[in-house]
Coordinates of N, CA, C and O and ligand atoms in Angstrom, one line a residue:
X1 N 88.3 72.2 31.5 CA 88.2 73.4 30.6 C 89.6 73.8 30.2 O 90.5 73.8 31.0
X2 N 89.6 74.1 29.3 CA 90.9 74.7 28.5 C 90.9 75.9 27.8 O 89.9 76.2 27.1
X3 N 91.7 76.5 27.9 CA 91.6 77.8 27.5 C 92.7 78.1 25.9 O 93.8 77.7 25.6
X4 N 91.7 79.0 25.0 CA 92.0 78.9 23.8 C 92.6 80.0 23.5 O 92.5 80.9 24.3
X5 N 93.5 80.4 21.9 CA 93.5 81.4 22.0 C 92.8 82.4 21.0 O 92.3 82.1 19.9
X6 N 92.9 83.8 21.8 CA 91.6 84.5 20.8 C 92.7 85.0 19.2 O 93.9 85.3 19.3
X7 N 91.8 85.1 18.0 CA 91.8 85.1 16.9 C 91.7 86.9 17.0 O 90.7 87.4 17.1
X8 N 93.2 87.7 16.8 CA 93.2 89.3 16.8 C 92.6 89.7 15.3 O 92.6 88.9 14.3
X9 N 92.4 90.2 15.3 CA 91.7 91.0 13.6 C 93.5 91.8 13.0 O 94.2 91.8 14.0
X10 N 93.9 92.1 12.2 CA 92.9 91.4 10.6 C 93.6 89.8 10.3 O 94.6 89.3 10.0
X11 N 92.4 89.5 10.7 CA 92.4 87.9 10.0 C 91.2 87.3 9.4 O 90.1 87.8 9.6
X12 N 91.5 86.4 8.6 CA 90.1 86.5 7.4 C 89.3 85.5 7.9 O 88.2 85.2 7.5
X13 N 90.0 85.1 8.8 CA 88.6 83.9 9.2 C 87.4 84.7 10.5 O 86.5 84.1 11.1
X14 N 87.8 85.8 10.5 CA 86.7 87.1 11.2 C 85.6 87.0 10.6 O 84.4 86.8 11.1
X15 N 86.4 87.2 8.9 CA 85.1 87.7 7.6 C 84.6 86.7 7.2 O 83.9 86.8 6.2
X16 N 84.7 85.6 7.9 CA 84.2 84.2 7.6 C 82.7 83.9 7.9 O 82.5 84.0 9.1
X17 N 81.3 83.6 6.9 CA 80.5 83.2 8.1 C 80.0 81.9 8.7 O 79.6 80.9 8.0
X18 N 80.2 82.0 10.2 CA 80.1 80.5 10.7 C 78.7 79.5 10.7 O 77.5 79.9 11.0
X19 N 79.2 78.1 10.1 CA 77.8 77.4 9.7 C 77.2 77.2 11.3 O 77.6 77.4 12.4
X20 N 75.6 76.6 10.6 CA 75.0 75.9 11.7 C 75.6 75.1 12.4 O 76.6 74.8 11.8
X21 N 75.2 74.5 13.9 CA 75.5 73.4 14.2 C 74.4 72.0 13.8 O 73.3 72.5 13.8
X22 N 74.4 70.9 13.7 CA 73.8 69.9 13.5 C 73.1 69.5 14.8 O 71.9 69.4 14.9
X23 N 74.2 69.1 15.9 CA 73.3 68.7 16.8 C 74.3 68.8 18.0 O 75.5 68.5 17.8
X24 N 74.0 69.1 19.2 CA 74.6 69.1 20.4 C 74.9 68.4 21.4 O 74.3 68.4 22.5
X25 N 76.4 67.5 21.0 CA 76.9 66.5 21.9 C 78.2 67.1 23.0 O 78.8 68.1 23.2
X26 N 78.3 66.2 23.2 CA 79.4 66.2 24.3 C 80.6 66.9 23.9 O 81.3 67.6 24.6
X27 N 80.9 66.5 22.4 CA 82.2 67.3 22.2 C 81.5 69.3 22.2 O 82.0 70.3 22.7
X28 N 80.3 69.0 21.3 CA 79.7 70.8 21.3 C 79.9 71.3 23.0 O 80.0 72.5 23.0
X29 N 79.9 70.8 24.1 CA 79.5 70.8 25.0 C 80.8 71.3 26.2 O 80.9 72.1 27.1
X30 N 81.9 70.1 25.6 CA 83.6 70.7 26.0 C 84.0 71.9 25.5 O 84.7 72.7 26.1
X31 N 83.6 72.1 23.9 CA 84.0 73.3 23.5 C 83.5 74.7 24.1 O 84.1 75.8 24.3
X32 N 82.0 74.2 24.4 CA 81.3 76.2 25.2 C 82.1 75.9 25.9 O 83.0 76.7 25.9
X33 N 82.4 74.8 26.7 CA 83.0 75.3 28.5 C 84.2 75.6 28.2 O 84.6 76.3 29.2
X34 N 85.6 75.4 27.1 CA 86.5 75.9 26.7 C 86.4 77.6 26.4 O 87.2 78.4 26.8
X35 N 85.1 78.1 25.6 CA 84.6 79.4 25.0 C 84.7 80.3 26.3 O 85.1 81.5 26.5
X36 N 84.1 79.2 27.1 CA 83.5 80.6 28.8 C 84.8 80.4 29.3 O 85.1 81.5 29.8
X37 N 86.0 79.4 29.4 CA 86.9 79.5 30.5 C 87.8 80.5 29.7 O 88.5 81.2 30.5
X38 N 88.0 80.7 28.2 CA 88.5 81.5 27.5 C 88.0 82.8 27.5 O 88.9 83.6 27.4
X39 N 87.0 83.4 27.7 CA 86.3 84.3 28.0 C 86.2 85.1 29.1 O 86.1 86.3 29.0
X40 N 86.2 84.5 30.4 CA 86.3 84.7 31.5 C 87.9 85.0 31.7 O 88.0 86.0 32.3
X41 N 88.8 84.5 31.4 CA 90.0 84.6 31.7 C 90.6 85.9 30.9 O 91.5 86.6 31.4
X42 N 90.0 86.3 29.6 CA 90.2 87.4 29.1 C 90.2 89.1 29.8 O 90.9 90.0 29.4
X43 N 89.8 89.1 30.4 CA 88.1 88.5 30.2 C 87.6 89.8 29.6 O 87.9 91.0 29.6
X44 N 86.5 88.8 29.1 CA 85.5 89.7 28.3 C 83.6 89.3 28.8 O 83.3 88.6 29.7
X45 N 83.0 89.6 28.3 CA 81.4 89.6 28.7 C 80.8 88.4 27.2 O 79.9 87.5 27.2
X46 N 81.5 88.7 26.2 CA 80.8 87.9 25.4 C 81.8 86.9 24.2 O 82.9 87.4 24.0
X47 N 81.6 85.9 23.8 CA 82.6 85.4 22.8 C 82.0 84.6 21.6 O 81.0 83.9 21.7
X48 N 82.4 84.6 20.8 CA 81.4 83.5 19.2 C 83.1 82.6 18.7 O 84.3 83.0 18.4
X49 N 82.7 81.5 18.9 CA 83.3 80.7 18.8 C 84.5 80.5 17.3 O 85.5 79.8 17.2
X50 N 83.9 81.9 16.4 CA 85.2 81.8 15.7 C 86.3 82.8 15.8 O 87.2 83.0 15.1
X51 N 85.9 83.3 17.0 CA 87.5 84.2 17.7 C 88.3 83.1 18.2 O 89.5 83.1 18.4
X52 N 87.6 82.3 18.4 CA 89.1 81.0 18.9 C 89.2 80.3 17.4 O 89.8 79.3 17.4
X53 N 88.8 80.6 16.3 CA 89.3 79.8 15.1 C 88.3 78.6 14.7 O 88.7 77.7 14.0
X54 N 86.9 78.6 15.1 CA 85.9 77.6 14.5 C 84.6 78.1 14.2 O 83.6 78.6 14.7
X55 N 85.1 77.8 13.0 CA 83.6 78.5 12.2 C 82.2 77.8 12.8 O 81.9 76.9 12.0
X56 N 81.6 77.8 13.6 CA 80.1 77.1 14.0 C 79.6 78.1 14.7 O 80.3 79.0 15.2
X57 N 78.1 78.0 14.8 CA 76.9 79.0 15.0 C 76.8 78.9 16.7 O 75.8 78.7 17.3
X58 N 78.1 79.1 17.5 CA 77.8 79.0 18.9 C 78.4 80.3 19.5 O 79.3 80.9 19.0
X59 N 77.7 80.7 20.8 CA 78.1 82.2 21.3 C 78.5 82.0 22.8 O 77.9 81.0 23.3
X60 N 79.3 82.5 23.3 CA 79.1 82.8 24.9 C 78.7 83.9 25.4 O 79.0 84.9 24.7
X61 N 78.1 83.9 26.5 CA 78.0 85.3 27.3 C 78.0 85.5 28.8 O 77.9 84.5 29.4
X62 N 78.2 86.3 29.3 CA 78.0 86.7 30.7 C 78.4 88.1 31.2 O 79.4 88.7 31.4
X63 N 77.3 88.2 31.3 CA 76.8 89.8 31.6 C 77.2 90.6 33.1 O 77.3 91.8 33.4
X64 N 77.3 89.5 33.9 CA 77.2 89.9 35.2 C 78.4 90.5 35.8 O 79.5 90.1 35.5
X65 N 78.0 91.7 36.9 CA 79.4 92.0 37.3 C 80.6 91.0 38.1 O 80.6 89.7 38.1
X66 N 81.4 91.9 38.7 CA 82.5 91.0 39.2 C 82.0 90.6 40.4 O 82.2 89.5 40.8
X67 N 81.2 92.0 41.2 CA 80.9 90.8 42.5 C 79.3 90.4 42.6 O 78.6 90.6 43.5
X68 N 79.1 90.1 41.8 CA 78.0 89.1 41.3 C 78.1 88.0 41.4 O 79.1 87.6 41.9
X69 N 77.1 86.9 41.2 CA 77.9 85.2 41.2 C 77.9 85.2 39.2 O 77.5 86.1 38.6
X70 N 78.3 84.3 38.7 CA 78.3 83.9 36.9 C 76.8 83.4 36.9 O 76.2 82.5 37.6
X71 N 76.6 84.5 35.8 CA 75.7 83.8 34.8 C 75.9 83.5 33.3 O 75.6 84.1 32.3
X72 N 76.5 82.4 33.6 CA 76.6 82.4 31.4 C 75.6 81.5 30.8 O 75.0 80.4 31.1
X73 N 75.6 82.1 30.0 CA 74.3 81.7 28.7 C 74.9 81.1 27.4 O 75.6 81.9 26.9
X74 N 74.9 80.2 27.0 CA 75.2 79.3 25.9 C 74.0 79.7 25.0 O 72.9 79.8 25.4
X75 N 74.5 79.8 24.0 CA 73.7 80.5 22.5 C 74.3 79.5 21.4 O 75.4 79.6 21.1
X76 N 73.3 78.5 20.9 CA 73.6 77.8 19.8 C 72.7 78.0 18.3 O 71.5 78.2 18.5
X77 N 73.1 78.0 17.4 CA 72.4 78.6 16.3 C 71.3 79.8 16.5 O 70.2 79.9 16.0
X78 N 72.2 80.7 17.4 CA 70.8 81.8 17.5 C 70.9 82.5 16.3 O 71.9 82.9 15.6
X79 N 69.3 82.8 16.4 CA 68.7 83.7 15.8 C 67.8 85.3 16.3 O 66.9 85.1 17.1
X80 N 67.9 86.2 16.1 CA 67.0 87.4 16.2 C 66.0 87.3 15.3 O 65.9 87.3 14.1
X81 N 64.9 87.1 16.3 CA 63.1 86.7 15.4 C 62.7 88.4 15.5 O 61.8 88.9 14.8
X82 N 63.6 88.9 16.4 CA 62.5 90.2 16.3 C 63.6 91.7 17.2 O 64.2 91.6 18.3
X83 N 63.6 93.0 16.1 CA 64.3 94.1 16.7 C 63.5 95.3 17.1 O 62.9 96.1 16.4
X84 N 63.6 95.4 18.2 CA 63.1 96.7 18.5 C 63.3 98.1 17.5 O 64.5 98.4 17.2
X85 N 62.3 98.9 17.2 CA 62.6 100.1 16.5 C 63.5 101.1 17.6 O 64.4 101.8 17.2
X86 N 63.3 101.0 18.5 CA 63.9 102.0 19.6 C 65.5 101.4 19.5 O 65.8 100.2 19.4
X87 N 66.3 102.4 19.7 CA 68.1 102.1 19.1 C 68.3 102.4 20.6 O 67.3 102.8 21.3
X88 N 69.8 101.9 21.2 CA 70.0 102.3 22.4 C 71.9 102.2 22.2 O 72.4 101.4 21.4
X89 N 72.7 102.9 22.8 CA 74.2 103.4 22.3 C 74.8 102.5 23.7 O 74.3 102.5 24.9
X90 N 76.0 101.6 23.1 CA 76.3 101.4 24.1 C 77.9 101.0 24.0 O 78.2 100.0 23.3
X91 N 78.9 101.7 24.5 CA 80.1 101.5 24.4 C 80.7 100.0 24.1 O 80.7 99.2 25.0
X92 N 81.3 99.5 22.8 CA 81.7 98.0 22.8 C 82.8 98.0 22.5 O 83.5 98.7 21.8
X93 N 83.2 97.1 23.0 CA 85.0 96.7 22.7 C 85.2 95.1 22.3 O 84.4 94.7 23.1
X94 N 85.4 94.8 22.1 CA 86.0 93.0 21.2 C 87.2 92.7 21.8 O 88.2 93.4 22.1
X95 N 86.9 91.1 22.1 CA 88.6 90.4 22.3 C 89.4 90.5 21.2 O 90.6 90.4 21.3
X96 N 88.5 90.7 19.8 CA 89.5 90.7 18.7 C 90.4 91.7 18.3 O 91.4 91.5 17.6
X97 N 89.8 93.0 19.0 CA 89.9 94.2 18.4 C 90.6 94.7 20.0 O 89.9 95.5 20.5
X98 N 92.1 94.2 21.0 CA 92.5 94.7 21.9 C 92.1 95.8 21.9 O 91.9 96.2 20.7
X99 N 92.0 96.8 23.0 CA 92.3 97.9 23.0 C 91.4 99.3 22.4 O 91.5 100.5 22.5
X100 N 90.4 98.4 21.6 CA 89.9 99.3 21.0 C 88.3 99.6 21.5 O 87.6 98.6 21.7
X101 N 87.7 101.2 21.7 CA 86.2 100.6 22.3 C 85.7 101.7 21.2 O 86.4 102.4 20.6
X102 N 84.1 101.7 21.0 CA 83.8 103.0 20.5 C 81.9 102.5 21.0 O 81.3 101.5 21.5
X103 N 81.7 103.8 20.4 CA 79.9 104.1 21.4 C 79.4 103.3 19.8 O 79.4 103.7 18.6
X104 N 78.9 102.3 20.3 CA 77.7 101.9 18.7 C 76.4 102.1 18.7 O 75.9 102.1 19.8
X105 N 75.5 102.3 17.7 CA 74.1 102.1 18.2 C 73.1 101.3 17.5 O 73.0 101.4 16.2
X106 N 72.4 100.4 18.3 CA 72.2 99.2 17.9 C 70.6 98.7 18.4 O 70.3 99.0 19.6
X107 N 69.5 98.0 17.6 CA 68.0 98.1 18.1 C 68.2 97.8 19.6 O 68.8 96.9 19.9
X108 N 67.6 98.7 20.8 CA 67.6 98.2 22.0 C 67.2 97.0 22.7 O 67.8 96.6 23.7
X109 N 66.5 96.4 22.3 CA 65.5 95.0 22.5 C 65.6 94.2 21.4 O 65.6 94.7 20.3
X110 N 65.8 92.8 21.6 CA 65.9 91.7 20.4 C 65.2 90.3 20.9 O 65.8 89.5 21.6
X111 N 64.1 90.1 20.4 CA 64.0 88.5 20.3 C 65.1 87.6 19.9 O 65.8 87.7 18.9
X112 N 65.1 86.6 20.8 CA 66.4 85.4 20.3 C 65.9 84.2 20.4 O 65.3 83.9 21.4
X113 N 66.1 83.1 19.2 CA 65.9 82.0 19.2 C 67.1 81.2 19.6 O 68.3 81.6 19.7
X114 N 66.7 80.2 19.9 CA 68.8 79.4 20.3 C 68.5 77.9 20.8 O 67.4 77.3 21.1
X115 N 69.5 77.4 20.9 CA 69.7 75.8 21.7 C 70.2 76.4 22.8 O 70.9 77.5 22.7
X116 N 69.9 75.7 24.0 CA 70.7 75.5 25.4 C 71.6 74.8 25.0 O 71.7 74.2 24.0
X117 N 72.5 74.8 26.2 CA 73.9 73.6 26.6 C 73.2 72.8 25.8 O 73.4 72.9 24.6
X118 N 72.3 71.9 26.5 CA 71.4 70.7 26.7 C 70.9 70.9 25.5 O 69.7 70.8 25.7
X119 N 71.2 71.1 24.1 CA 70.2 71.0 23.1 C 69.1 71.8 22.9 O 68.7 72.0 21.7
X120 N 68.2 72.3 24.2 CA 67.0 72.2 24.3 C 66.6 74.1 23.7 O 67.3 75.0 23.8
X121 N 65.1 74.0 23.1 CA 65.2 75.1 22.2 C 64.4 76.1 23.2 O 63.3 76.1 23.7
X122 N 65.6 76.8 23.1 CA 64.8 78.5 24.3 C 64.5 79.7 23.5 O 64.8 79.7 22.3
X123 N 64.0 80.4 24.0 CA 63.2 82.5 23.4 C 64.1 82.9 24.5 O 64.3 82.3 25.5
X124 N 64.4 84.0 24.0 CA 64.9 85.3 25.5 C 64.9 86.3 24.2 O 65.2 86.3 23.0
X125 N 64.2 87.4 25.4 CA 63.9 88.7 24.9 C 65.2 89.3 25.7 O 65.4 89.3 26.9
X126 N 66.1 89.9 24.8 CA 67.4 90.7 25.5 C 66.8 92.1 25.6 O 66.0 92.6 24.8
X127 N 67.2 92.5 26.5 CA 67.3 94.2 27.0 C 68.8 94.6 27.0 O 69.7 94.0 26.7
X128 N 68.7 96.3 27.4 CA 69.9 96.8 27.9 C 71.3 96.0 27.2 O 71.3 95.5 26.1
X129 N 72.3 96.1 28.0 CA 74.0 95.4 27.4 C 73.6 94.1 27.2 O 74.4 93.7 26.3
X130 N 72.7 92.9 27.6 CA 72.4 91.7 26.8 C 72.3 92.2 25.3 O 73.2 92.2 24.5
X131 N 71.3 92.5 25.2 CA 70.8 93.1 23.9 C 72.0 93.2 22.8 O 72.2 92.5 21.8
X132 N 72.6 94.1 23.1 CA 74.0 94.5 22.5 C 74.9 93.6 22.7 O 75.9 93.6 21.9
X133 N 74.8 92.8 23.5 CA 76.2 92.0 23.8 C 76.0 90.3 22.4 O 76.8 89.7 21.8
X134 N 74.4 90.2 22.6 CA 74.2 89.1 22.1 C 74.3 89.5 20.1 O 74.5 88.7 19.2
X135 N 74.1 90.3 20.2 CA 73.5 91.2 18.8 C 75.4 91.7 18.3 O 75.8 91.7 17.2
X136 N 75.8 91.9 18.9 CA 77.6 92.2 19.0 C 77.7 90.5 18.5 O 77.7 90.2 17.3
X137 N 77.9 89.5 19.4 CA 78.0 88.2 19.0 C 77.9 87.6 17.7 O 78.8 87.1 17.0
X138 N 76.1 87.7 17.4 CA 75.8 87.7 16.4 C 76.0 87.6 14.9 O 75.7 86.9 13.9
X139 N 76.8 89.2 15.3 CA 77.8 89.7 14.0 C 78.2 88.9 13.8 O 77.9 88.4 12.8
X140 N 79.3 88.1 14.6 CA 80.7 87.5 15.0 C 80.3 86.4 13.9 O 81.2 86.0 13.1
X141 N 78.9 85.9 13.7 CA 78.8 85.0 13.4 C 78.9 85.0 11.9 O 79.4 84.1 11.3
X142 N 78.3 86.2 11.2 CA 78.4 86.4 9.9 C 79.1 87.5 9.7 O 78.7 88.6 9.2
X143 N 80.7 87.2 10.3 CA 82.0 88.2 9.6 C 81.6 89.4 10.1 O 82.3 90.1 9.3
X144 N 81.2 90.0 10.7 CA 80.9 91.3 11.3 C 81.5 91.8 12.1 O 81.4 91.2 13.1
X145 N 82.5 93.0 12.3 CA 83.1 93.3 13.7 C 82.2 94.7 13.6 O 81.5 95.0 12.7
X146 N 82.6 95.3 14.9 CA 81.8 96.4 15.1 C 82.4 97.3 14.8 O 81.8 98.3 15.1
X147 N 83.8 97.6 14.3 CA 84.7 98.9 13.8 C 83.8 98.8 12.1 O 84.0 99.7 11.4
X148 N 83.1 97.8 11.5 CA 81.9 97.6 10.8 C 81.4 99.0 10.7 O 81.3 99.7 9.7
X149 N 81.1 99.4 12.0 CA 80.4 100.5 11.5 C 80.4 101.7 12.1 O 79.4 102.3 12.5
X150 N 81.5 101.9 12.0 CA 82.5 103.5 11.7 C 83.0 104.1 10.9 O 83.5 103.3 10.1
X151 N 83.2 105.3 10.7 CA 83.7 105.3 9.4 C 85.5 104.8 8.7 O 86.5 104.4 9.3
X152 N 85.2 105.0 7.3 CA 86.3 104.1 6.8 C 87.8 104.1 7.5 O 88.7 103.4 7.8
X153 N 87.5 105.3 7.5 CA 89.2 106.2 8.3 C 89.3 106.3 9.5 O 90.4 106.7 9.9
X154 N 88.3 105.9 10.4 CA 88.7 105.5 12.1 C 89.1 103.5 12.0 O 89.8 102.8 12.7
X155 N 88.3 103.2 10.9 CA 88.0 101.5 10.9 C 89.7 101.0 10.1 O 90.2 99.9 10.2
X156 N 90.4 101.9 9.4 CA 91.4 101.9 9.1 C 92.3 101.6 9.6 O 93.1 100.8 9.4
X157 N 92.0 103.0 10.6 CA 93.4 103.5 11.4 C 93.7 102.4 12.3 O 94.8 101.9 12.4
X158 N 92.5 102.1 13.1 CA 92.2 100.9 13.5 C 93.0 99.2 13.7 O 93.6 98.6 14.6
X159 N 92.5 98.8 12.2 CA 93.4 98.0 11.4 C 94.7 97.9 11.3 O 95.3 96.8 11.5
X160 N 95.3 99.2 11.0 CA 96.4 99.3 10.7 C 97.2 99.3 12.1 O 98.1 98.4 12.0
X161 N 97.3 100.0 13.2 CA 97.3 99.4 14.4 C 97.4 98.5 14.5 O 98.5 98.1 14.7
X162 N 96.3 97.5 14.4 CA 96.5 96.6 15.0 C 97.3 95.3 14.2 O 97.7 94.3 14.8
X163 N 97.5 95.5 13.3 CA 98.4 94.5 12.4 C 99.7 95.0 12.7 O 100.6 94.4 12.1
X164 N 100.3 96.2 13.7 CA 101.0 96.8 14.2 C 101.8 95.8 15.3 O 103.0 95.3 15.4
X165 N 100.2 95.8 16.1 CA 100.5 95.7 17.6 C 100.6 94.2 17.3 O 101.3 93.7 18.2
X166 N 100.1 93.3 16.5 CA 100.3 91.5 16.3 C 101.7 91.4 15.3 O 102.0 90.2 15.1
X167 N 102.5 92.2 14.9 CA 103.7 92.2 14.7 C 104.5 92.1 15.6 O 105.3 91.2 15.7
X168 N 104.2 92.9 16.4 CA 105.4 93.2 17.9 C 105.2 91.9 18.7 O 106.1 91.2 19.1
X169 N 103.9 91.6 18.9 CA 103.4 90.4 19.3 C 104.3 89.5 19.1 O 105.1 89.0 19.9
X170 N 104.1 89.4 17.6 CA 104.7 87.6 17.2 C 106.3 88.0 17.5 O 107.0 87.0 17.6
X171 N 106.9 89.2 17.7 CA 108.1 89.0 18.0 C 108.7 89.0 19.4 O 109.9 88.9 19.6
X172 N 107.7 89.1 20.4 CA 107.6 88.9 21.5 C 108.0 87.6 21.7 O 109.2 87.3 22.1
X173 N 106.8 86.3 21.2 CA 106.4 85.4 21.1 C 107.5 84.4 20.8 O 107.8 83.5 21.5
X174 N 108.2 84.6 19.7 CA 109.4 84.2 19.0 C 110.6 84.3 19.9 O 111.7 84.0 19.5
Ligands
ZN1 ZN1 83.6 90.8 19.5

C-alpha cells in the first residue's frame, strides 16, 4: 500500500464528475488499498478516489472508532436507490477542506447499490454517520463538497482561506 496525496480545494478537478468504473481488476484493487492506507493515515473516516486526483466512481470508508478493530468498506459505482424523508445533522469535515467542519443536514437513512473489492454486487441500508459518511462521499463523486451547502459568505470565506493556507503550504514545500 502506498499512500497518496490528498487533492486541497480550490481545485477544479473537485468540480469534476467521476466516471463509472468498467470492471474490477487487480489494478482497481491496489488503488482502494492505496485510498484506505491514504485515509487511515490522514486520517479521516471516508475518501472518493478523486481527492487523490482520479476521476472514477470508487469510495472508501471506515466508520469505526480508534479502539475498535477496522472496518472498511470499498464502494464501487455506488448508487443511492433510496433516501429517507427523515433528515438527521451531523457535524462533517473533508480531507479536502483542512480544518474546516460545519453541522449539515442530510436524509438520515439511504439505500446503497455498489461493487465489493471482489467485483461482487452488494445493497447496504446506511444509518446514522454511515449514512452521511457514504452520502458525504457520494458528493465527492459528482463535484460536490459540503461547504456546497452553506451559505455563499461562510463557503467563501472558506475558500479564500484555504487558497491561503495552500500558498504557505507550497512555500513550505519549496
Ligand atoms: Zn470530503
Amino acid at each position: 500500500m502506498a499512500k497518496r496525496n490528498i487533492v486541497i480545494e480550490p481545485d477544479p478537478i473537485l468540480r469534476k464528475k467521476s466516471e463509472k468504473l468498467e470492471k474490477v481488476d487487480l489494478e482497481t484493487q491496489k488503488f482502494l488499498d492505496d485510498m484506505l492506507d491514504t485515509m487511515y493515515s490522514a486520517p479521516g473516516i471516508g475518501l472518493a478516489a478523486v481527492q487523490v486526483g482520479v476521476l472514477k466512481r470508487l469510495i472508501v470508508v471506515d466508520i469505526s472508532k480508534e479502539d475498535e478493530n477496522k472496518n472498511p468498506l470499498f464502494l464501487i459505482n455506488p448508487i443511492i436507490t433510496q433516501k429517507s424523508d427523515k433528515k438527521s445533522i451531523h457535524e462533517e469535515g473533508c480531507l479536502s477542506l483542512p480544518g474546516y467542519f460545519a453541522e449539515i443536514e442530510r436524509p438520515a437513512e439511504c439505500q446503497v447499490e455498489y461493487l465489493d473489492y471482489n467485483g461482487n454486487k452488494q445493497s447496504l441500508k446506511a444509518t446514522g454517520l454511515l449514512s452521511t459518511c457514504i452520502q458525504h462521499e457520494i458528493d465527492h463523486l459528482n463535484g460536490i463538497l459540503f461547504i456546497d451547502y452553506l451559505s455563499k459568505i461562510k463557503k467563501d470565506m472558506i475558500i479564500k482561506k484555504l487558497t491561503k493556507y495552500k500558498k504557505e503550504k507550497d512555500k513550505i514545500v519549496l
